[in-house]
């Protein structure tokens, strides 16, 4: 009876994923096969001058693959899934819920169109949550008047959009996604009202897109908000003063929608930029948002999303709070991470960007080890923990505090104070970017920040609701895919080679299983070298007649064939179970090879160059838009080789080498047979 009562109090449940007995059987047999392969390599080394160097290289590559395979099993041994009880949350807390600050980051109005950004903004303003407890902050690292104009337009449109969402409980609440998905009007909505709201949205989007195309804001528009006065002709994206503008003040009596309901607070921030100071990319923007939001709203919960990652589930906040407010486990939980999903995936996942296996298998396995990764978007943090608080068994969050009281200050005075928190010099000689806030010095600031939180004693949870919580835009060309994975592999490898290496930094702080889980991604870049060796040397050996594998009739061929076949079949099983198609899995296998010999290779080289002081860290934005021809080819699932790039040279060279060697090898075999 006591257990039943306890279970009834819980706001979430943790369930083990089934099928582990079959998995462990195949893992044990594959491990045995790998050991036999390594034994064969070690006991049959040829004499000098008979291909010994190539043989030893193959042995080293296979040893590396064996070690990496063991590391990947850490997240497959005992994965879990989470289930929340939002009805219990509502019964227990009713509307006595904590405030939530939502951070959205953008940096370039051309790579990240403002019309796309505001759809994300509108979606997070429209959560199924008390509007007076939501504060939305947009960080514009480009300091663009075009982005500010788009946000001002969104603040006007929100007065009609939010009541429309609430009235008909629509999903998704991004207007761009909603109107593109719905073929006709909503079942509960009259065609006239549906068309009216749609026309308002399309007219707003056209005005924004026209302004971006022309690069100018109409003078009559500039008169409608004082914020436009912040810009002058001398400002550039890399040199401008701090700008903080509150477009909707949720505490003002005038901040109401067309139904008379309170609107969420909406704030624009462009932190100061100067060529004399390093701005620390997205991490610097997030830390500035932490400080500015602490002055304006100071909500105990922070959600950060990428500008293209709109809210697809209006209950995501309530799902996250089921973990933060659970009476049994909440004191351990530092952040709640949602998966990264995309709305522009082709049926067969042409560029292998769906992340399905990572989302459905690996992140669940990390969750069982005490903490999934913080992946930089779709993540709910507790403010105090993000700001450096260490775990304590006695710690208890004060969820009862509401949005920060303003006192006698008016909004103009608050904006001026907030600007001082977003200057280039504010962080000098402080612990910001080190012990406080998001960490600096790494291209994947999210992963290293999550690791630091775990090493301070906190756990994290991975929440994958039936309806995706956040949906974004995946790279739609090969060049964009290679660029994105280069940045990811470079950043994770930088962590692996730094003092934050999980086996060193995490020793005694996080479990060995979680240490290994982080290394799956930390060693992406290092995988490039043995992979390139393995795809080139056997082909050359075939031409030279150097035997690098046992003869097909030899018993020693069995472990090679078994390991290859079972690993491939289990990979197919995981992909199909995660929602991929058979062709989608095959495309993923192809892109697995392409990424290893291009993205990961360049990530490896760039990381080593930085460690040697030969280059500096940079941050390249993955474009969120493609031109018409590229988009058409992507929809038709035609591989995009539309630009010249050194990466394409590597792909072509490896493919051509293997083709030529195959033809030459077969010719020799046929000649010998005759």
Short mmCIF file of C-alpha atoms in Angstrom, two decimals, residues 20-256:
data_model
loop_
_atom_site.label_atom_id
_atom_site.label_comp_id
_atom_site.label_asym_id
_atom_site.label_seq_id
_atom_site.Cartn_x
_atom_site.Cartn_y
_atom_site.Cartn_z
CA UNK A 20 17.65 -6.41 -23.95
CA UNK A 21 18.12 -10.21 -23.80
CA UNK A 22 18.35 -10.48 -27.61
CA UNK A 23 20.64 -7.43 -27.74
CA UNK A 24 22.99 -8.81 -25.08
CA UNK A 25 23.20 -12.16 -26.86
CA UNK A 26 24.24 -10.53 -30.14
CA UNK A 27 26.64 -8.19 -28.30
CA UNK A 28 28.31 -11.16 -26.59
CA UNK A 29 28.72 -13.07 -29.86
CA UNK A 30 30.02 -9.99 -31.70
CA UNK A 31 32.52 -9.41 -28.87
CA UNK A 32 33.72 -13.01 -29.27
CA UNK A 33 34.05 -12.49 -33.02
CA UNK A 34 36.06 -9.30 -32.52
CA UNK A 35 38.45 -11.09 -30.15
CA UNK A 36 39.00 -13.82 -32.76
CA UNK A 37 39.71 -11.19 -35.44
CA UNK A 38 42.26 -9.48 -33.20
CA UNK A 39 43.83 -12.84 -32.31
CA UNK A 40 44.15 -13.66 -36.01
CA UNK A 41 45.87 -10.32 -36.67
CA UNK A 42 48.26 -10.74 -33.76
CA UNK A 43 49.33 -14.32 -34.57
CA UNK A 44 49.74 -14.13 -38.33
CA UNK A 45 51.93 -11.08 -38.89
CA UNK A 46 53.77 -11.54 -42.22
CA UNK A 47 57.51 -11.29 -42.58
CA UNK A 48 59.20 -7.99 -43.39
CA UNK A 49 58.82 -7.03 -47.02
CA UNK A 50 55.64 -9.12 -47.46
CA UNK A 51 53.10 -6.50 -46.47
CA UNK A 52 53.94 -6.33 -42.77
CA UNK A 53 53.38 -2.56 -42.52
CA UNK A 54 49.97 -2.79 -44.18
CA UNK A 55 49.05 -5.76 -41.94
CA UNK A 56 50.02 -3.92 -38.75
CA UNK A 57 48.06 -0.89 -39.93
CA UNK A 58 45.00 -3.09 -40.44
CA UNK A 59 45.49 -4.56 -36.97
CA UNK A 60 45.71 -1.08 -35.44
CA UNK A 61 42.56 0.07 -37.29
CA UNK A 62 40.63 -3.03 -36.20
CA UNK A 63 41.79 -2.60 -32.61
CA UNK A 64 40.51 0.99 -32.72
CA UNK A 65 37.16 -0.12 -34.16
CA UNK A 66 36.91 -2.78 -31.42
CA UNK A 67 37.53 -0.26 -28.65
CA UNK A 68 35.04 2.19 -30.19
CA UNK A 69 32.44 -0.59 -30.54
CA UNK A 70 32.78 -1.34 -26.81
CA UNK A 71 32.28 2.37 -26.07
CA UNK A 72 29.09 2.48 -28.18
CA UNK A 73 27.62 -0.44 -26.22
CA UNK A 74 27.55 1.70 -23.07
CA UNK A 75 24.33 3.39 -24.26
CA UNK A 76 22.68 0.19 -25.50
CA UNK A 77 22.95 -1.98 -22.41
CA UNK A 78 19.94 -0.68 -20.45
CA UNK A 79 18.09 2.25 -22.11
CA UNK A 80 15.03 3.79 -20.45
CA UNK A 81 12.06 5.90 -21.50
CA UNK A 82 10.23 8.54 -19.45
CA UNK A 83 6.50 9.09 -19.08
CA UNK A 84 4.96 12.16 -17.40
CA UNK A 85 1.65 12.67 -15.58
CA UNK A 86 0.54 16.21 -16.40
CA UNK A 87 -2.87 15.60 -14.84
CA UNK A 88 -1.21 15.06 -11.44
CA UNK A 89 0.84 18.22 -11.95
CA UNK A 90 -2.35 20.19 -12.61
CA UNK A 91 -4.13 18.67 -9.60
CA UNK A 92 -1.26 19.33 -7.23
CA UNK A 93 -0.08 22.79 -8.30
CA UNK A 94 -3.03 24.13 -10.33
CA UNK A 95 -1.77 27.53 -11.58
CA UNK A 96 0.82 27.92 -8.83
CA UNK A 97 3.62 27.15 -11.26
CA UNK A 98 7.08 28.71 -11.71
CA UNK A 99 7.91 31.33 -14.33
CA UNK A 100 9.79 30.28 -17.47
CA UNK A 101 12.28 32.38 -19.43
CA UNK A 102 12.63 31.29 -23.06
CA UNK A 103 15.87 32.10 -24.90
CA UNK A 104 15.99 32.14 -28.70
CA UNK A 105 19.30 32.88 -30.45
CA UNK A 106 19.92 34.14 -33.98
CA UNK A 107 23.01 35.63 -35.58
CA UNK A 108 22.48 36.38 -39.27
CA UNK A 109 19.27 37.63 -40.94
CA UNK A 110 20.33 36.13 -44.27
CA UNK A 111 21.37 32.65 -43.10
CA UNK A 112 18.50 32.62 -40.57
CA UNK A 113 15.60 34.56 -42.14
CA UNK A 114 13.70 36.76 -39.65
CA UNK A 115 10.38 35.34 -40.88
CA UNK A 116 11.59 31.90 -39.76
CA UNK A 117 12.82 33.30 -36.44
CA UNK A 118 9.51 34.96 -35.54
CA UNK A 119 7.56 31.77 -36.22
CA UNK A 120 9.69 30.14 -33.53
CA UNK A 121 9.11 33.15 -31.25
CA UNK A 122 5.34 33.01 -31.74
CA UNK A 123 5.29 29.25 -31.07
CA UNK A 124 7.01 29.62 -27.68
CA UNK A 125 4.79 32.57 -26.74
CA UNK A 126 1.73 30.36 -27.29
CA UNK A 127 2.47 27.56 -24.83
CA UNK A 128 -0.38 25.99 -22.90
CA UNK A 129 0.86 27.79 -19.80
CA UNK A 130 -0.09 31.00 -17.96
CA UNK A 131 1.09 33.81 -20.27
CA UNK A 132 2.04 36.06 -17.36
CA UNK A 133 4.63 33.44 -16.36
CA UNK A 134 6.31 33.29 -19.76
CA UNK A 135 9.06 35.71 -20.81
CA UNK A 136 10.59 35.33 -24.28
CA UNK A 137 14.03 36.74 -25.09
CA UNK A 138 15.53 36.98 -28.57
CA UNK A 139 19.31 37.36 -28.77
CA UNK A 140 20.31 38.86 -32.11
CA UNK A 141 24.07 38.47 -32.45
CA UNK A 142 23.92 40.16 -35.83
CA UNK A 143 22.52 43.32 -34.24
CA UNK A 144 20.25 43.71 -37.24
CA UNK A 145 17.44 46.26 -37.45
CA UNK A 146 15.74 43.79 -39.81
CA UNK A 147 15.47 41.20 -37.03
CA UNK A 148 14.21 43.83 -34.60
CA UNK A 149 11.59 44.91 -37.14
CA UNK A 150 10.46 41.28 -37.57
CA UNK A 151 10.13 40.91 -33.80
CA UNK A 152 8.09 44.12 -33.60
CA UNK A 153 5.77 42.73 -36.30
CA UNK A 154 5.47 39.50 -34.30
CA UNK A 155 4.53 41.45 -31.16
CA UNK A 156 1.60 42.96 -33.08
CA UNK A 157 0.51 39.68 -34.67
CA UNK A 158 0.68 37.87 -31.30
CA UNK A 159 -2.40 39.79 -30.13
CA UNK A 160 -4.44 37.80 -32.64
CA UNK A 161 -2.38 34.63 -32.93
CA UNK A 162 -2.34 33.67 -29.24
CA UNK A 163 -6.15 33.89 -28.79
CA UNK A 164 -6.57 31.88 -32.00
CA UNK A 165 -4.27 29.13 -30.67
CA UNK A 166 -5.99 29.10 -27.29
CA UNK A 167 -9.51 29.18 -28.71
CA UNK A 168 -9.07 26.12 -30.95
CA UNK A 169 -6.17 24.39 -29.15
CA UNK A 170 -4.23 24.13 -32.39
CA UNK A 171 -0.94 22.30 -32.94
CA UNK A 172 1.69 23.24 -33.93
CA UNK A 173 1.65 26.85 -32.77
CA UNK A 174 4.23 28.10 -35.21
CA UNK A 175 2.14 29.93 -37.82
CA UNK A 176 4.52 28.94 -40.62
CA UNK A 177 4.25 25.26 -39.71
CA UNK A 178 0.53 25.36 -38.92
CA UNK A 179 -0.57 26.96 -42.18
CA UNK A 180 1.77 24.82 -44.28
CA UNK A 181 0.52 21.61 -42.66
CA UNK A 182 -3.22 22.32 -42.65
CA UNK A 183 -4.77 21.75 -46.07
CA UNK A 184 -8.07 23.29 -45.07
CA UNK A 185 -9.41 25.21 -42.11
CA UNK A 186 -9.31 23.76 -38.60
CA UNK A 187 -12.23 21.50 -37.70
CA UNK A 188 -13.41 23.83 -34.92
CA UNK A 189 -12.67 27.05 -36.76
CA UNK A 190 -14.84 28.76 -39.35
CA UNK A 191 -13.28 29.10 -42.83
CA UNK A 192 -13.65 32.87 -42.58
CA UNK A 193 -11.66 33.15 -39.33
CA UNK A 194 -9.04 30.68 -40.52
CA UNK A 195 -8.53 32.61 -43.75
CA UNK A 196 -8.44 35.92 -41.87
CA UNK A 197 -5.63 34.79 -39.54
CA UNK A 198 -3.75 33.15 -42.40
CA UNK A 199 -3.93 36.31 -44.50
CA UNK A 200 -2.71 38.41 -41.59
CA UNK A 201 0.26 36.09 -41.15
CA UNK A 202 1.14 35.99 -44.87
CA UNK A 203 0.91 39.77 -45.16
CA UNK A 204 3.24 40.13 -42.17
CA UNK A 205 5.68 37.62 -43.62
CA UNK A 206 5.69 39.42 -46.97
CA UNK A 207 6.43 42.74 -45.28
CA UNK A 208 9.32 41.17 -43.36
CA UNK A 209 10.75 39.36 -46.40
CA UNK A 210 10.48 42.54 -48.48
CA UNK A 211 12.36 44.49 -45.83
CA UNK A 212 15.10 41.83 -45.73
CA UNK A 213 15.38 41.85 -49.53
CA UNK A 214 15.65 45.64 -49.71
CA UNK A 215 17.70 45.95 -46.51
CA UNK A 216 15.57 48.92 -45.42
CA UNK A 217 12.74 49.57 -42.98
CA UNK A 218 10.03 52.04 -44.12
CA UNK A 219 10.35 55.38 -42.32
CA UNK A 220 6.72 55.34 -41.19
CA UNK A 221 7.37 52.02 -39.42
CA UNK A 222 10.37 53.43 -37.55
CA UNK A 223 8.10 55.99 -35.92
CA UNK A 224 6.00 53.27 -34.28
CA UNK A 225 8.59 52.11 -31.73
CA UNK A 226 11.43 53.89 -29.97
CA UNK A 227 13.68 50.86 -30.43
CA UNK A 228 14.34 51.74 -34.07
CA UNK A 229 16.26 54.81 -32.87
CA UNK A 230 19.02 52.51 -31.55
CA UNK A 231 20.37 51.97 -35.07
CA UNK A 232 22.48 54.35 -37.13
CA UNK A 233 24.49 54.18 -40.35
CA UNK A 234 27.78 53.45 -38.57
CA UNK A 235 26.65 50.24 -36.89
CA UNK A 236 27.78 46.86 -38.20
CA UNK A 237 27.12 43.31 -37.08
CA UNK A 238 30.60 43.19 -35.50
CA UNK A 239 30.71 46.67 -34.01
CA UNK A 240 27.71 48.12 -32.18
CA UNK A 241 26.51 49.19 -28.75
CA UNK A 242 24.33 46.94 -26.55
CA UNK A 243 20.62 47.09 -27.35
CA UNK A 244 17.84 45.89 -25.04
CA UNK A 245 14.24 46.63 -25.94
CA UNK A 246 11.11 45.33 -24.22
CA UNK A 247 8.53 45.04 -27.00
CA UNK A 248 5.84 43.54 -24.76
CA UNK A 249 5.92 44.33 -21.05
CA UNK A 250 3.91 41.52 -19.48
CA UNK A 251 3.37 43.61 -16.34
CA UNK A 252 1.81 46.51 -18.19
CA UNK A 253 -1.97 46.86 -18.19
CA UNK A 254 -1.79 47.47 -21.94
CA UNK A 255 -0.03 44.15 -22.66
CA UNK A 256 -3.17 42.21 -23.55
#
